[in-house]
Tab-separated table of C-alpha atoms in Angstrom:
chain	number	residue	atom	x	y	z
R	1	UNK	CA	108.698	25.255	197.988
R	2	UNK	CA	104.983	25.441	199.197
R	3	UNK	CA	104.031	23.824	195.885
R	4	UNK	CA	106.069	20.988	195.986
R	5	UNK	CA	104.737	17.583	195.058
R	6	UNK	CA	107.613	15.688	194.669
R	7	UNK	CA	110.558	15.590	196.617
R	8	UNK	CA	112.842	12.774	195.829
R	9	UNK	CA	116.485	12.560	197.147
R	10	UNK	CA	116.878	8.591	197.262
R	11	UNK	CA	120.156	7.095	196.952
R	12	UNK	CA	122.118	9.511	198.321
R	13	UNK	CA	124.489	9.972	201.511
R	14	UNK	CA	122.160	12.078	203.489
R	15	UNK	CA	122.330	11.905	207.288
R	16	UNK	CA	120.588	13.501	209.911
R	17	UNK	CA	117.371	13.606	211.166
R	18	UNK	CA	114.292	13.963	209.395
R	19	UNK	CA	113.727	18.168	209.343
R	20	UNK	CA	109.811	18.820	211.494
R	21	UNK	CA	109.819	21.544	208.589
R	22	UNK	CA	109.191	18.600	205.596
R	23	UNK	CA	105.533	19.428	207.101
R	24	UNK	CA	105.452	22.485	206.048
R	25	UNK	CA	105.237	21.104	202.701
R	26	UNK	CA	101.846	20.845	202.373
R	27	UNK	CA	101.697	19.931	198.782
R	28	UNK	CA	103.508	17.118	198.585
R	29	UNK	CA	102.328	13.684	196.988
R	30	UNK	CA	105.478	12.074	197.061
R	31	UNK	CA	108.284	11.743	199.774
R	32	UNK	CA	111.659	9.349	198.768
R	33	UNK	CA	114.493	9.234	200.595
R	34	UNK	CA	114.773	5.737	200.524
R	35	UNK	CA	118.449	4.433	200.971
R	36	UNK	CA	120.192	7.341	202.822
R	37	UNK	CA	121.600	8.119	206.454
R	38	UNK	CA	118.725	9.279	208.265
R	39	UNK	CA	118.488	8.441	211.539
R	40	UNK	CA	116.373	9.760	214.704
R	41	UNK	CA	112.611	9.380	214.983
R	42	UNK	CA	109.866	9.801	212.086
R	43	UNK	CA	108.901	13.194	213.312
R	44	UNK	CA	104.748	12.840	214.446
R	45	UNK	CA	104.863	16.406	212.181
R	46	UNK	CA	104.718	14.058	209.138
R	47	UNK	CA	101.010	13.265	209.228
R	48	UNK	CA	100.102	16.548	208.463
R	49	UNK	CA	100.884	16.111	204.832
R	50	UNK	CA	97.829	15.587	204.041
R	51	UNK	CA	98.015	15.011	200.494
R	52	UNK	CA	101.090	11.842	200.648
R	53	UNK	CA	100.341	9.607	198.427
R	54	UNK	CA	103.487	7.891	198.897
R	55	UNK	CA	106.319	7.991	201.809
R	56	UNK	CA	109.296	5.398	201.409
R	57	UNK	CA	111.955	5.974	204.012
R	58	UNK	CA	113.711	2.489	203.150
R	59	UNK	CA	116.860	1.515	204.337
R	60	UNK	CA	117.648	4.011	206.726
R	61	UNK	CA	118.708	4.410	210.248
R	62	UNK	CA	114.679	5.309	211.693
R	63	UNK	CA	114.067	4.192	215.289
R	64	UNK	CA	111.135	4.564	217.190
R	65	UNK	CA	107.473	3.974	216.867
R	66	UNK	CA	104.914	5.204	213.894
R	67	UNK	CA	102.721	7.704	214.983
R	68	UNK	CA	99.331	6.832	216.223
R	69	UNK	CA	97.529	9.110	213.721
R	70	UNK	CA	99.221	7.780	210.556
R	71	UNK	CA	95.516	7.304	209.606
R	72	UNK	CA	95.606	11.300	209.113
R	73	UNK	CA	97.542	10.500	205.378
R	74	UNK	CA	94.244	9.542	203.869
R	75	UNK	CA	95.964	9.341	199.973
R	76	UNK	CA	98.434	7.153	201.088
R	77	UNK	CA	98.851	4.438	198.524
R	78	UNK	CA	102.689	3.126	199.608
R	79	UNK	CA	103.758	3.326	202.865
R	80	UNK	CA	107.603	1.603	202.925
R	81	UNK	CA	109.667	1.887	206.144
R	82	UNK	CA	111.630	-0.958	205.730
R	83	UNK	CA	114.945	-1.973	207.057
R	84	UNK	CA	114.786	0.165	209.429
R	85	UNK	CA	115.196	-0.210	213.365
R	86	UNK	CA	111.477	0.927	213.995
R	87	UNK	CA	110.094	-0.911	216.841
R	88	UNK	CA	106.723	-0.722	218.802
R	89	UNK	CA	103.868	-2.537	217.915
R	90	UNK	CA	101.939	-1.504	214.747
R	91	UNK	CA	99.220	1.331	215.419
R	92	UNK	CA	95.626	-0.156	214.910
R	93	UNK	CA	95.001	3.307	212.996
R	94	UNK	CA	97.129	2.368	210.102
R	95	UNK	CA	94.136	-0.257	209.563
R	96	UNK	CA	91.619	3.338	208.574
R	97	UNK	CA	94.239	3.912	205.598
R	98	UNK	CA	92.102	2.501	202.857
R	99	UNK	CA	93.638	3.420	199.960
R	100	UNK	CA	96.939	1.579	200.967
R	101	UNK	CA	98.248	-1.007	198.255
R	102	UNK	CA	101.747	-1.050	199.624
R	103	UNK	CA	102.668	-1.705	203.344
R	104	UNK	CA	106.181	-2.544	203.752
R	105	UNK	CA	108.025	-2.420	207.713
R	106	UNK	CA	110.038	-5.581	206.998
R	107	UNK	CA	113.409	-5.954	208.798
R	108	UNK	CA	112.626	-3.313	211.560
R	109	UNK	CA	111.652	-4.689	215.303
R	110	UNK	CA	108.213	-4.082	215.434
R	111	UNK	CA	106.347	-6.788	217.701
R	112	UNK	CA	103.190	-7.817	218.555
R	113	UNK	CA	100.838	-8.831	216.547
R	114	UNK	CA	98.712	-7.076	213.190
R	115	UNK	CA	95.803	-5.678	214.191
R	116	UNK	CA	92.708	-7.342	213.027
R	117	UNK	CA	91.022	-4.047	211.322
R	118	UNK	CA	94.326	-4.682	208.814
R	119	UNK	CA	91.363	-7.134	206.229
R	120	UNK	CA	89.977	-3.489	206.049
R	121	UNK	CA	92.499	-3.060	203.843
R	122	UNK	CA	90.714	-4.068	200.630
R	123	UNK	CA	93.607	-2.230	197.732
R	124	UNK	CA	96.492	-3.707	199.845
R	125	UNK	CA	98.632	-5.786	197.318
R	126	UNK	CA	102.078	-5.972	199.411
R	127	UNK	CA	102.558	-6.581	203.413
């Protein structure tokens, strides 16, 4: 699967934890598994696909924080997390990814307040 760019299982009745090994797929633009059973921790593995355009884990069972070095997804244009049971504060980093139009944590406990690098955010259409 190294040249996977599109892995979409969304809508299903997958449970389990999020595999470390989805880094190993390198290739990959675009990761949906939006509206399953996943649960555990967003594995800090994740930032090393490099090349995510879009990640949208909606809906799931996700707890835990974001990593701090989300900023590493440079192409990300969606990043949707929402209704989850995330919590933490939200990483000043995620203010460095500029090409983000699409920034979705609603319904998840995340606290504090956003960090004021987030106006670097010039493409962002959705918060």
């Amino acid at each position: 699967l190294t040249f996977l760019r599109e892995l979409d299982l969304g809508q299903n009745t997958l449970n389990g934890t999020l595999p470390t090994q989805v880094s190993n797929l390198t290739k990959l633009r675009i990761l949906d598994l939006e509206r399953n059973g996943i649960s555990g921790t967003l594995p800090q593995q994740i930032v090393n696909l490099e090349q995510l355009e879009s990640l949208n884990l909606n809906k799931n069972d996700l707890v835990g924080n974001l990593p701090e070095d989300i900023d590493k997804l440079t192409f990300l244009r969606e990043l949707d997390l929402g209704q989850n049971t995330l919590n933490g504060t939200l990483p000043t980093q995620v203010s460095n990814l500029t090409k983000l139009r699409i920034l979705d944590l609603e319904r998840n406990g995340i606290s504090g307040t956003l960090p004021q690098q987030i106006v670097n955010l010039e493409q962002l259409e959705s918060l």
